[in-house]
Amino acid sequence: MKDRARAEEFQELRPLLFSIAYRLLGSVGEAEDAVQEAWLRFAGSPTEVRSPKAFLSAAVTRISIDVLRSARVRREEYVGPWFPEPLLADPYEDPVRSAELADSVSMAALLLLERLSPLERAVFVLREVFDFGFPEVASAVGRSEAACRQLAVRARRHMADGRPRFEADRRERDELAARFFEALHEGDLAGLRDLLAADVSLVGDAGGKAPQLARAVLGAQNVARLLAAVVPLLFRIDVTCEQHEVNGQPGAIFRDRNGKVLQTFALDILDGHVQAIRLVLNPDKLAHVGPVADAWAITEEIKQARRPTE
């Protein structure tokens, strides 16, 4: 009976636990592993657990901190730009704080979190994103409340230094994204250029495992020209673009003719323009979305598709 009750309590808290772990780790697979390990600790606890939420939140946080510390070296050795694994849907919902939760899981916010130490990151996520009280935060990270307050101040300062605010009006944001993808589908150079911020950046994360840009593409004219030249070639070989929120922001999934995932697009939109476009092409980061396409083979197809028009 006790085992069944614990299992039910865990399942109820699982969306929250995953959302905490994902924001700490930026990886769907590692977050799922952390949640599973937290469950094993909860199920195997020989003593009565007064607060399953406190116990499991602390467990998943400490597990994630350990993973973060071991991941630092891997991140430093990563080939090319590193982005979080794309998240198509956050399982944790809080209608009162839906905008803040979507903002906190954006690619831009997660990249800013990378600047923090593992402890700062954990304190910030628990306190600022999920509104845990400082006693709960202190228990979760194994530090005093005073220390956690100091960590929170430092984390807020780091985040505020580089954090843009996205469009508050989701309807306007989504309408602009729809216009962007329409212009993208049509290869409309002028239309794309009008929708891009003057200092827009386009960056891809392939991890050395898929074709990738030699460097970031900067500026509205350069980004629009690249997109208008390359994306229509993808459509010519039956690649499809499926609009879908990515990390709580407008985005898309590109699939090959067999429905396999080629890449994801995530857009940062601010002040009525697209400020950044982030592509994830690394097949290791796309496996949780579905079967992954052979990006190298598609690159060869693009070369063949281009030749008749040259």
PDB file of C-alpha atoms in Angstrom:
ATOM      1  CA  MET A   1       0.000   0.000   0.000  1.00  0.00           C
ATOM      2  CA  LYS A   2       2.860   2.358   0.895  1.00  0.00           C
ATOM      3  CA  ASP A   3       4.610   1.558  -2.405  1.00  0.00           C
ATOM      4  CA  ARG A   4       1.456   2.348  -4.380  1.00  0.00           C
ATOM      5  CA  ALA A   5       0.965   5.637  -2.537  1.00  0.00           C
ATOM      6  CA  ARG A   6       4.556   6.652  -3.223  1.00  0.00           C
ATOM      7  CA  ALA A   7       4.201   5.766  -6.888  1.00  0.00           C
ATOM      8  CA  GLU A   8       1.056   7.893  -7.164  1.00  0.00           C
ATOM      9  CA  GLU A   9       2.725  10.828  -5.404  1.00  0.00           C
ATOM     10  CA  PHE A  10       5.741  10.546  -7.700  1.00  0.00           C
ATOM     11  CA  GLN A  11       3.618  10.476 -10.860  1.00  0.00           C
ATOM     12  CA  GLU A  12       1.772  13.585  -9.724  1.00  0.00           C
ATOM     13  CA  LEU A  13       5.065  15.423  -9.164  1.00  0.00           C
ATOM     14  CA  ARG A  14       6.864  14.057 -12.223  1.00  0.00           C
ATOM     15  CA  PRO A  15       6.090  17.036 -14.541  1.00  0.00           C
ATOM     16  CA  LEU A  16       7.551  19.454 -11.978  1.00  0.00           C
ATOM     17  CA  LEU A  17      10.625  17.280 -11.432  1.00  0.00           C
ATOM     18  CA  PHE A  18      11.322  17.012 -15.162  1.00  0.00           C
ATOM     19  CA  SER A  19      10.892  20.747 -15.640  1.00  0.00           C
ATOM     20  CA  ILE A  20      13.356  21.489 -12.842  1.00  0.00           C
ATOM     21  CA  ALA A  21      15.897  19.003 -14.183  1.00  0.00           C
ATOM     22  CA  TYR A  22      15.592  20.177 -17.791  1.00  0.00           C
ATOM     23  CA  ARG A  23      16.192  23.817 -16.862  1.00  0.00           C
ATOM     24  CA  LEU A  24      19.256  22.762 -14.907  1.00  0.00           C
ATOM     25  CA  LEU A  25      20.674  20.391 -17.515  1.00  0.00           C
ATOM     26  CA  GLY A  26      19.404  21.577 -20.907  1.00  0.00           C
ATOM     27  CA  SER A  27      19.027  17.942 -21.945  1.00  0.00           C
ATOM     28  CA  VAL A  28      15.810  15.971 -22.243  1.00  0.00           C
ATOM     29  CA  GLY A  29      17.552  12.617 -21.834  1.00  0.00           C
ATOM     30  CA  GLU A  30      19.626  13.680 -18.831  1.00  0.00           C
ATOM     31  CA  ALA A  31      16.573  15.272 -17.227  1.00  0.00           C
ATOM     32  CA  GLU A  32      14.587  12.059 -17.622  1.00  0.00           C
ATOM     33  CA  ASP A  33      17.484  10.083 -16.117  1.00  0.00           C
ATOM     34  CA  ALA A  34      17.653  12.481 -13.159  1.00  0.00           C
ATOM     35  CA  VAL A  35      13.921  12.111 -12.534  1.00  0.00           C
ATOM     36  CA  GLN A  36      14.211   8.322 -12.669  1.00  0.00           C
ATOM     37  CA  GLU A  37      17.105   8.362 -10.199  1.00  0.00           C
ATOM     38  CA  ALA A  38      15.079  10.611  -7.884  1.00  0.00           C
ATOM     39  CA  TRP A  39      12.248   8.068  -8.017  1.00  0.00           C
ATOM     40  CA  LEU A  40      14.608   5.241  -7.047  1.00  0.00           C
ATOM     41  CA  ARG A  41      15.779   7.228  -4.032  1.00  0.00           C
ATOM     42  CA  PHE A  42      12.184   8.034  -3.073  1.00  0.00           C
ATOM     43  CA  ALA A  43      10.973   4.460  -3.506  1.00  0.00           C
ATOM     44  CA  GLY A  44      13.935   3.096  -1.574  1.00  0.00           C
ATOM     45  CA  SER A  45      13.769   5.503   1.351  1.00  0.00           C
ATOM     46  CA  PRO A  46      13.387   3.407   4.534  1.00  0.00           C
ATOM     47  CA  THR A  47      11.851   6.271   6.504  1.00  0.00           C
ATOM     48  CA  GLU A  48       8.518   8.020   6.165  1.00  0.00           C
ATOM     49  CA  VAL A  49       8.733  10.993   3.803  1.00  0.00           C
ATOM     50  CA  ARG A  50       6.773  13.914   5.246  1.00  0.00           C
ATOM     51  CA  SER A  51       6.801  15.994   2.062  1.00  0.00           C
ATOM     52  CA  PRO A  52       7.211  14.062  -1.206  1.00  0.00           C
ATOM     53  CA  LYS A  53       7.544  17.358  -3.091  1.00  0.00           C
ATOM     54  CA  ALA A  54      10.413  18.535  -0.888  1.00  0.00           C
ATOM     55  CA  PHE A  55      12.139  15.151  -0.932  1.00  0.00           C
ATOM     56  CA  LEU A  56      11.873  14.633  -4.694  1.00  0.00           C
ATOM     57  CA  SER A  57      12.695  18.238  -5.606  1.00  0.00           C
ATOM     58  CA  ALA A  58      15.812  18.090  -3.446  1.00  0.00           C
ATOM     59  CA  ALA A  59      16.794  14.718  -4.925  1.00  0.00           C
ATOM     60  CA  VAL A  60      16.383  15.758  -8.551  1.00  0.00           C
ATOM     61  CA  THR A  61      18.180  19.054  -7.882  1.00  0.00           C
ATOM     62  CA  ARG A  62      21.199  17.411  -6.235  1.00  0.00           C
ATOM     63  CA  ILE A  63      21.402  14.756  -8.950  1.00  0.00           C
ATOM     64  CA  SER A  64      21.266  17.485 -11.597  1.00  0.00           C
ATOM     65  CA  ILE A  65      23.984  19.526  -9.864  1.00  0.00           C
ATOM     66  CA  ASP A  66      26.275  16.484  -9.916  1.00  0.00           C
ATOM     67  CA  VAL A  67      25.564  15.939 -13.626  1.00  0.00           C
ATOM     68  CA  LEU A  68      26.181  19.631 -14.346  1.00  0.00           C
ATOM     69  CA  ARG A  69      29.561  19.519 -12.677  1.00  0.00           C
ATOM     70  CA  SER A  70      30.632  16.501 -14.721  1.00  0.00           C
ATOM     71  CA  ALA A  71      29.235  18.060 -17.922  1.00  0.00           C
ATOM     72  CA  ARG A  72      31.475  21.131 -17.772  1.00  0.00           C
ATOM     73  CA  VAL A  73      34.387  19.351 -19.448  1.00  0.00           C
ATOM     74  CA  ARG A  74      32.125  17.865 -22.119  1.00  0.00           C
ATOM     75  CA  ARG A  75      30.742  21.327 -22.920  1.00  0.00           C
ATOM     76  CA  GLU A  76      34.262  22.752 -23.240  1.00  0.00           C
ATOM     77  CA  GLU A  77      35.200  20.007 -25.725  1.00  0.00           C
ATOM     78  CA  TYR A  78      31.990  20.311 -27.748  1.00  0.00           C
ATOM     79  CA  VAL A  79      32.438  20.958 -31.480  1.00  0.00           C
ATOM     80  CA  GLY A  80      30.938  24.312 -32.462  1.00  0.00           C
ATOM     81  CA  PRO A  81      28.160  26.233 -30.666  1.00  0.00           C
ATOM     82  CA  TRP A  82      26.294  24.361 -27.916  1.00  0.00           C
ATOM     83  CA  PHE A  83      22.519  24.698 -27.538  1.00  0.00           C
ATOM     84  CA  PRO A  84      20.133  22.890 -25.187  1.00  0.00           C
ATOM     85  CA  GLU A  85      18.190  19.978 -26.601  1.00  0.00           C
ATOM     86  CA  PRO A  86      14.974  21.348 -28.108  1.00  0.00           C
ATOM     87  CA  LEU A  87      11.945  20.937 -25.862  1.00  0.00           C
ATOM     88  CA  LEU A  88       8.638  20.758 -27.714  1.00  0.00           C
ATOM     89  CA  ALA A  89       6.364  20.780 -24.667  1.00  0.00           C
ATOM     90  CA  ASP A  90       6.997  21.578 -21.011  1.00  0.00           C
ATOM     91  CA  PRO A  91       4.989  19.045 -18.961  1.00  0.00           C
ATOM     92  CA  TYR A  92       4.684  21.347 -15.955  1.00  0.00           C
ATOM     93  CA  GLU A  93       1.879  23.895 -16.106  1.00  0.00           C
ATOM     94  CA  ASP A  94       0.942  26.750 -13.820  1.00  0.00           C
ATOM     95  CA  PRO A  95      -1.721  29.014 -15.379  1.00  0.00           C
ATOM     96  CA  VAL A  96      -0.799  31.864 -13.034  1.00  0.00           C
ATOM     97  CA  ARG A  97       2.831  31.859 -14.180  1.00  0.00           C
ATOM     98  CA  SER A  98       2.613  30.473 -17.722  1.00  0.00           C
ATOM     99  CA  ALA A  99       4.434  33.423 -19.340  1.00  0.00           C
ATOM    100  CA  GLU A 100       7.322  33.258 -16.868  1.00  0.00           C
ATOM    101  CA  LEU A 101       7.633  29.490 -17.287  1.00  0.00           C
ATOM    102  CA  ALA A 102       7.736  29.789 -21.089  1.00  0.00           C
ATOM    103  CA  ASP A 103      10.326  32.553 -20.846  1.00  0.00           C
ATOM    104  CA  SER A 104      12.496  30.535 -18.457  1.00  0.00           C
ATOM    105  CA  VAL A 105      12.687  27.543 -20.804  1.00  0.00           C
ATOM    106  CA  SER A 106      13.586  29.556 -23.919  1.00  0.00           C
ATOM    107  CA  MET A 107      16.907  28.881 -25.625  1.00  0.00           C
ATOM    108  CA  ALA A 108      18.055  32.396 -24.721  1.00  0.00           C
ATOM    109  CA  ALA A 109      17.296  31.920 -21.017  1.00  0.00           C
ATOM    110  CA  LEU A 110      18.903  28.471 -20.876  1.00  0.00           C
ATOM    111  CA  LEU A 111      22.045  29.793 -22.540  1.00  0.00           C
ATOM    112  CA  LEU A 112      22.211  32.547 -19.935  1.00  0.00           C
ATOM    113  CA  LEU A 113      21.865  29.933 -17.201  1.00  0.00           C
ATOM    114  CA  GLU A 114      25.027  28.348 -18.600  1.00  0.00           C
ATOM    115  CA  ARG A 115      26.940  31.356 -17.244  1.00  0.00           C
ATOM    116  CA  LEU A 116      26.032  30.444 -13.676  1.00  0.00           C
ATOM    117  CA  SER A 117      27.762  27.992 -11.376  1.00  0.00           C
ATOM    118  CA  PRO A 118      25.775  24.782 -10.752  1.00  0.00           C
ATOM    119  CA  LEU A 119      24.695  26.032  -7.306  1.00  0.00           C
ATOM    120  CA  GLU A 120      23.693  29.465  -8.600  1.00  0.00           C
ATOM    121  CA  ARG A 121      21.757  27.829 -11.386  1.00  0.00           C
ATOM    122  CA  ALA A 122      19.903  25.521  -8.997  1.00  0.00           C
ATOM    123  CA  VAL A 123      19.024  28.344  -6.590  1.00  0.00           C
ATOM    124  CA  PHE A 124      17.845  30.586  -9.439  1.00  0.00           C
ATOM    125  CA  VAL A 125      15.674  27.879 -11.024  1.00  0.00           C
ATOM    126  CA  LEU A 126      14.043  26.815  -7.766  1.00  0.00           C
ATOM    127  CA  ARG A 127      13.528  30.334  -6.410  1.00  0.00           C
ATOM    128  CA  GLU A 128      12.889  32.512  -9.468  1.00  0.00           C
ATOM    129  CA  VAL A 129      11.256  30.025 -11.838  1.00  0.00           C
ATOM    130  CA  PHE A 130       9.339  27.706  -9.536  1.00  0.00           C
ATOM    131  CA  ASP A 131       8.842  30.108  -6.614  1.00  0.00           C
ATOM    132  CA  PHE A 132      10.234  27.835  -3.901  1.00  0.00           C
ATOM    133  CA  GLY A 133      10.722  29.486  -0.520  1.00  0.00           C
ATOM    134  CA  PHE A 134      14.280  29.928   0.696  1.00  0.00           C
ATOM    135  CA  PRO A 135      13.898  27.198   3.359  1.00  0.00           C
ATOM    136  CA  GLU A 136      12.956  24.752   0.575  1.00  0.00           C
ATOM    137  CA  VAL A 137      15.781  25.978  -1.653  1.00  0.00           C
ATOM    138  CA  ALA A 138      18.299  25.655   1.175  1.00  0.00           C
ATOM    139  CA  SER A 139      17.173  22.105   1.880  1.00  0.00           C
ATOM    140  CA  ALA A 140      17.341  21.168  -1.795  1.00  0.00           C
ATOM    141  CA  VAL A 141      20.896  22.411  -2.405  1.00  0.00           C
ATOM    142  CA  GLY A 142      22.314  21.657   1.033  1.00  0.00           C
ATOM    143  CA  ARG A 143      23.288  25.228   1.925  1.00  0.00           C
ATOM    144  CA  SER A 144      22.114  27.699   4.548  1.00  0.00           C
ATOM    145  CA  GLU A 145      19.306  30.110   3.776  1.00  0.00           C
ATOM    146  CA  ALA A 146      21.739  33.021   4.030  1.00  0.00           C
ATOM    147  CA  ALA A 147      24.062  31.400   1.512  1.00  0.00           C
ATOM    148  CA  CYS A 148      21.140  30.723  -0.830  1.00  0.00           C
ATOM    149  CA  ARG A 149      20.044  34.345  -0.650  1.00  0.00           C
ATOM    150  CA  GLN A 150      23.542  35.422  -1.684  1.00  0.00           C
ATOM    151  CA  LEU A 151      23.580  32.863  -4.497  1.00  0.00           C
ATOM    152  CA  ALA A 152      20.192  34.153  -5.660  1.00  0.00           C
ATOM    153  CA  VAL A 153      21.414  37.764  -5.741  1.00  0.00           C
ATOM    154  CA  ARG A 154      24.470  36.818  -7.823  1.00  0.00           C
ATOM    155  CA  ALA A 155      22.390  34.676 -10.166  1.00  0.00           C
ATOM    156  CA  ARG A 156      19.801  37.418 -10.703  1.00  0.00           C
ATOM    157  CA  ARG A 157      22.558  39.899 -11.482  1.00  0.00           C
ATOM    158  CA  HIS A 158      24.143  37.597 -14.083  1.00  0.00           C
ATOM    159  CA  MET A 159      20.789  36.843 -15.687  1.00  0.00           C
ATOM    160  CA  ALA A 160      19.676  40.474 -15.755  1.00  0.00           C
ATOM    161  CA  ASP A 161      22.906  41.560 -17.470  1.00  0.00           C
ATOM    162  CA  GLY A 162      22.135  39.659 -20.654  1.00  0.00           C
ATOM    163  CA  ARG A 163      18.520  38.666 -20.593  1.00  0.00           C
ATOM    164  CA  PRO A 164      16.153  40.078 -23.219  1.00  0.00           C
ATOM    165  CA  ARG A 165      12.433  40.122 -22.613  1.00  0.00           C
ATOM    166  CA  PHE A 166      10.343  38.474 -25.269  1.00  0.00           C
ATOM    167  CA  GLU A 167       7.105  39.826 -26.679  1.00  0.00           C
ATOM    168  CA  ALA A 168       4.444  39.903 -23.967  1.00  0.00           C
ATOM    169  CA  ASP A 169       1.662  39.672 -26.560  1.00  0.00           C
ATOM    170  CA  ARG A 170       1.812  36.053 -27.663  1.00  0.00           C
ATOM    171  CA  ARG A 171      -0.736  36.622 -30.430  1.00  0.00           C
ATOM    172  CA  GLU A 172       1.403  39.298 -32.098  1.00  0.00           C
ATOM    173  CA  ARG A 173       4.490  37.166 -31.631  1.00  0.00           C
ATOM    174  CA  ASP A 174       2.839  34.134 -33.211  1.00  0.00           C
ATOM    175  CA  GLU A 175       1.496  36.201 -36.117  1.00  0.00           C
ATOM    176  CA  LEU A 176       4.990  37.513 -36.848  1.00  0.00           C
ATOM    177  CA  ALA A 177       6.360  33.971 -36.685  1.00  0.00           C
ATOM    178  CA  ALA A 178       3.691  32.811 -39.154  1.00  0.00           C
ATOM    179  CA  ARG A 179       4.696  35.591 -41.557  1.00  0.00           C
ATOM    180  CA  PHE A 180       8.343  34.609 -41.142  1.00  0.00           C
ATOM    181  CA  PHE A 181       7.723  30.978 -42.025  1.00  0.00           C
ATOM    182  CA  GLU A 182       5.488  31.964 -44.944  1.00  0.00           C
ATOM    183  CA  ALA A 183       8.272  34.152 -46.358  1.00  0.00           C
ATOM    184  CA  LEU A 184      10.718  31.333 -45.674  1.00  0.00           C
ATOM    185  CA  HIS A 185       8.585  28.869 -47.637  1.00  0.00           C
ATOM    186  CA  GLU A 186       8.334  31.253 -50.563  1.00  0.00           C
ATOM    187  CA  GLY A 187      12.011  32.183 -50.525  1.00  0.00           C
ATOM    188  CA  ASP A 188      10.915  35.809 -50.205  1.00  0.00           C
ATOM    189  CA  LEU A 189      14.180  37.668 -49.642  1.00  0.00           C
ATOM    190  CA  ALA A 190      12.604  41.095 -49.114  1.00  0.00           C
ATOM    191  CA  GLY A 191       9.867  39.695 -46.876  1.00  0.00           C
ATOM    192  CA  LEU A 192      12.389  37.896 -44.699  1.00  0.00           C
ATOM    193  CA  ARG A 193      14.645  40.926 -44.469  1.00  0.00           C
ATOM    194  CA  ASP A 194      11.739  43.090 -43.266  1.00  0.00           C
ATOM    195  CA  LEU A 195      10.959  40.672 -40.448  1.00  0.00           C
ATOM    196  CA  LEU A 196      14.536  40.375 -39.190  1.00  0.00           C
ATOM    197  CA  ALA A 197      16.190  42.722 -36.715  1.00  0.00           C
ATOM    198  CA  ALA A 198      19.124  44.637 -38.155  1.00  0.00           C
ATOM    199  CA  ASP A 199      21.553  42.717 -35.918  1.00  0.00           C
ATOM    200  CA  VAL A 200      19.833  39.329 -36.150  1.00  0.00           C
ATOM    201  CA  SER A 201      22.007  36.236 -35.726  1.00  0.00           C
ATOM    202  CA  LEU A 202      21.571  32.749 -37.165  1.00  0.00           C
ATOM    203  CA  VAL A 203      23.536  30.025 -35.385  1.00  0.00           C
ATOM    204  CA  GLY A 204      23.452  26.249 -35.744  1.00  0.00           C
ATOM    205  CA  ASP A 205      24.373  23.473 -33.308  1.00  0.00           C
ATOM    206  CA  ALA A 206      25.494  20.360 -35.160  1.00  0.00           C
ATOM    207  CA  GLY A 207      28.115  19.146 -32.700  1.00  0.00           C
ATOM    208  CA  GLY A 208      30.312  17.976 -35.566  1.00  0.00           C
ATOM    209  CA  LYS A 209      27.741  15.281 -36.379  1.00  0.00           C
ATOM    210  CA  ALA A 210      25.820  17.061 -39.154  1.00  0.00           C
ATOM    211  CA  PRO A 211      26.625  19.712 -41.769  1.00  0.00           C
ATOM    212  CA  GLN A 212      26.864  23.081 -40.070  1.00  0.00           C
ATOM    213  CA  LEU A 213      27.656  26.709 -40.742  1.00  0.00           C
ATOM    214  CA  ALA A 214      31.314  27.628 -40.472  1.00  0.00           C
ATOM    215  CA  ARG A 215      30.325  30.524 -38.213  1.00  0.00           C
ATOM    216  CA  ALA A 216      27.317  32.518 -37.072  1.00  0.00           C
ATOM    217  CA  VAL A 217      25.572  34.508 -39.791  1.00  0.00           C
ATOM    218  CA  LEU A 218      24.943  38.093 -38.689  1.00  0.00           C
ATOM    219  CA  GLY A 219      22.789  40.923 -40.032  1.00  0.00           C
ATOM    220  CA  ALA A 220      19.358  41.021 -41.679  1.00  0.00           C
ATOM    221  CA  GLN A 221      20.657  41.060 -45.261  1.00  0.00           C
ATOM    222  CA  ASN A 222      23.069  38.148 -44.775  1.00  0.00           C
ATOM    223  CA  VAL A 223      20.595  35.979 -42.851  1.00  0.00           C
ATOM    224  CA  ALA A 224      17.734  36.682 -45.280  1.00  0.00           C
ATOM    225  CA  ARG A 225      19.953  35.925 -48.274  1.00  0.00           C
ATOM    226  CA  LEU A 226      21.114  32.616 -46.799  1.00  0.00           C
ATOM    227  CA  LEU A 227      17.606  31.492 -45.836  1.00  0.00           C
ATOM    228  CA  ALA A 228      16.095  32.527 -49.170  1.00  0.00           C
ATOM    229  CA  ALA A 229      18.802  30.618 -51.038  1.00  0.00           C
ATOM    230  CA  VAL A 230      18.936  27.392 -49.023  1.00  0.00           C
ATOM    231  CA  VAL A 231      15.474  26.683 -47.596  1.00  0.00           C
ATOM    232  CA  PRO A 232      13.636  26.556 -50.980  1.00  0.00           C
ATOM    233  CA  LEU A 233      16.158  23.897 -52.016  1.00  0.00           C
ATOM    234  CA  LEU A 234      15.093  21.854 -48.988  1.00  0.00           C
ATOM    235  CA  PHE A 235      11.469  22.123 -50.074  1.00  0.00           C
ATOM    236  CA  ARG A 236      12.464  21.077 -53.600  1.00  0.00           C
ATOM    237  CA  ILE A 237      13.655  17.719 -52.235  1.00  0.00           C
ATOM    238  CA  ASP A 238      10.429  17.273 -50.233  1.00  0.00           C
ATOM    239  CA  VAL A 239      11.638  18.503 -46.840  1.00  0.00           C
ATOM    240  CA  THR A 240       8.684  19.895 -44.894  1.00  0.00           C
ATOM    241  CA  CYS A 241       8.521  22.658 -42.303  1.00  0.00           C
ATOM    242  CA  GLU A 242       6.118  22.030 -39.423  1.00  0.00           C
ATOM    243  CA  GLN A 243       5.544  25.081 -37.257  1.00  0.00           C
ATOM    244  CA  HIS A 244       5.808  24.132 -33.603  1.00  0.00           C
ATOM    245  CA  GLU A 245       6.742  25.861 -30.376  1.00  0.00           C
ATOM    246  CA  VAL A 246      10.329  25.093 -29.428  1.00  0.00           C
ATOM    247  CA  ASN A 247      11.349  25.848 -25.846  1.00  0.00           C
ATOM    248  CA  GLY A 248       8.247  27.925 -25.301  1.00  0.00           C
ATOM    249  CA  GLN A 249       8.973  30.205 -28.285  1.00  0.00           C
ATOM    250  CA  PRO A 250       7.883  30.157 -31.942  1.00  0.00           C
ATOM    251  CA  GLY A 251       9.762  27.603 -33.984  1.00  0.00           C
ATOM    252  CA  ALA A 252       9.542  24.717 -36.406  1.00  0.00           C
ATOM    253  CA  ILE A 253      10.564  21.137 -37.045  1.00  0.00           C
ATOM    254  CA  PHE A 254      12.016  20.314 -40.464  1.00  0.00           C
ATOM    255  CA  ARG A 255      11.420  16.737 -41.655  1.00  0.00           C
ATOM    256  CA  ASP A 256      12.628  14.798 -44.655  1.00  0.00           C
ATOM    257  CA  ARG A 257      10.264  13.140 -47.137  1.00  0.00           C
ATOM    258  CA  ASN A 258       9.924  10.155 -44.795  1.00  0.00           C
ATOM    259  CA  GLY A 259       8.951  12.287 -41.822  1.00  0.00           C
ATOM    260  CA  LYS A 260      12.320  11.969 -40.083  1.00  0.00           C
ATOM    261  CA  VAL A 261      13.591  14.975 -38.133  1.00  0.00           C
ATOM    262  CA  LEU A 262      16.264  17.022 -39.910  1.00  0.00           C
ATOM    263  CA  GLN A 263      16.506  20.059 -37.604  1.00  0.00           C
ATOM    264  CA  THR A 264      14.594  22.419 -35.363  1.00  0.00           C
ATOM    265  CA  PHE A 265      14.302  26.202 -35.635  1.00  0.00           C
ATOM    266  CA  ALA A 266      13.767  28.376 -32.561  1.00  0.00           C
ATOM    267  CA  LEU A 267      13.073  32.097 -32.908  1.00  0.00           C
ATOM    268  CA  ASP A 268      13.682  34.920 -30.436  1.00  0.00           C
ATOM    269  CA  ILE A 269      11.173  37.698 -31.148  1.00  0.00           C
ATOM    270  CA  LEU A 270      11.414  41.150 -29.593  1.00  0.00           C
ATOM    271  CA  ASP A 271      10.129  44.590 -30.620  1.00  0.00           C
ATOM    272  CA  GLY A 272       8.320  43.219 -33.657  1.00  0.00           C
ATOM    273  CA  HIS A 273      11.356  41.534 -35.223  1.00  0.00           C
ATOM    274  CA  VAL A 274      13.174  38.215 -35.160  1.00  0.00           C
ATOM    275  CA  GLN A 275      16.284  38.813 -33.065  1.00  0.00           C
ATOM    276  CA  ALA A 276      17.883  35.377 -33.260  1.00  0.00           C
ATOM    277  CA  ILE A 277      17.404  32.072 -35.067  1.00  0.00           C
ATOM    278  CA  ARG A 278      18.839  28.954 -33.446  1.00  0.00           C
ATOM    279  CA  LEU A 279      19.057  25.695 -35.364  1.00  0.00           C
ATOM    280  CA  VAL A 280      19.666  22.330 -33.732  1.00  0.00           C
ATOM    281  CA  LEU A 281      20.981  19.738 -36.203  1.00  0.00           C
ATOM    282  CA  ASN A 282      22.985  17.452 -33.909  1.00  0.00           C
ATOM    283  CA  PRO A 283      21.219  14.077 -34.298  1.00  0.00           C
ATOM    284  CA  ASP A 284      21.987  13.186 -30.678  1.00  0.00           C
ATOM    285  CA  LYS A 285      19.877  16.165 -29.578  1.00  0.00           C
ATOM    286  CA  LEU A 286      16.970  15.337 -31.883  1.00  0.00           C
ATOM    287  CA  ALA A 287      16.430  11.651 -31.108  1.00  0.00           C
ATOM    288  CA  HIS A 288      13.760  12.390 -28.476  1.00  0.00           C
ATOM    289  CA  VAL A 289      11.728  14.286 -31.114  1.00  0.00           C
ATOM    290  CA  GLY A 290      11.518  11.249 -33.405  1.00  0.00           C
ATOM    291  CA  PRO A 291      13.539   9.203 -35.911  1.00  0.00           C
ATOM    292  CA  VAL A 292      16.376  11.406 -37.199  1.00  0.00           C
ATOM    293  CA  ALA A 293      17.096  12.125 -40.856  1.00  0.00           C
ATOM    294  CA  ASP A 294      20.491  11.649 -42.520  1.00  0.00           C
ATOM    295  CA  ALA A 295      21.578  15.291 -42.819  1.00  0.00           C
ATOM    296  CA  TRP A 296      24.668  14.407 -44.840  1.00  0.00           C
ATOM    297  CA  ALA A 297      22.573  12.618 -47.475  1.00  0.00           C
ATOM    298  CA  ILE A 298      20.189  15.568 -47.630  1.00  0.00           C
ATOM    299  CA  THR A 299      23.139  17.906 -48.200  1.00  0.00           C
ATOM    300  CA  GLU A 300      24.106  15.822 -51.217  1.00  0.00           C
ATOM    301  CA  GLU A 301      20.529  15.983 -52.490  1.00  0.00           C
ATOM    302  CA  ILE A 302      20.602  19.765 -52.162  1.00  0.00           C
ATOM    303  CA  LYS A 303      23.749  19.893 -54.277  1.00  0.00           C
ATOM    304  CA  GLN A 304      21.997  17.857 -56.962  1.00  0.00           C
ATOM    305  CA  ALA A 305      18.892  20.063 -56.764  1.00  0.00           C
ATOM    306  CA  ARG A 306      20.978  23.189 -57.182  1.00  0.00           C
ATOM    307  CA  ARG A 307      22.810  22.137 -60.335  1.00  0.00           C
ATOM    308  CA  PRO A 308      19.994  22.536 -62.911  1.00  0.00           C
ATOM    309  CA  THR A 309      19.550  26.190 -61.912  1.00  0.00           C
ATOM    310  CA  GLU A 310      23.239  27.091 -62.051  1.00  0.00           C
TER     311      GLU A 310
END
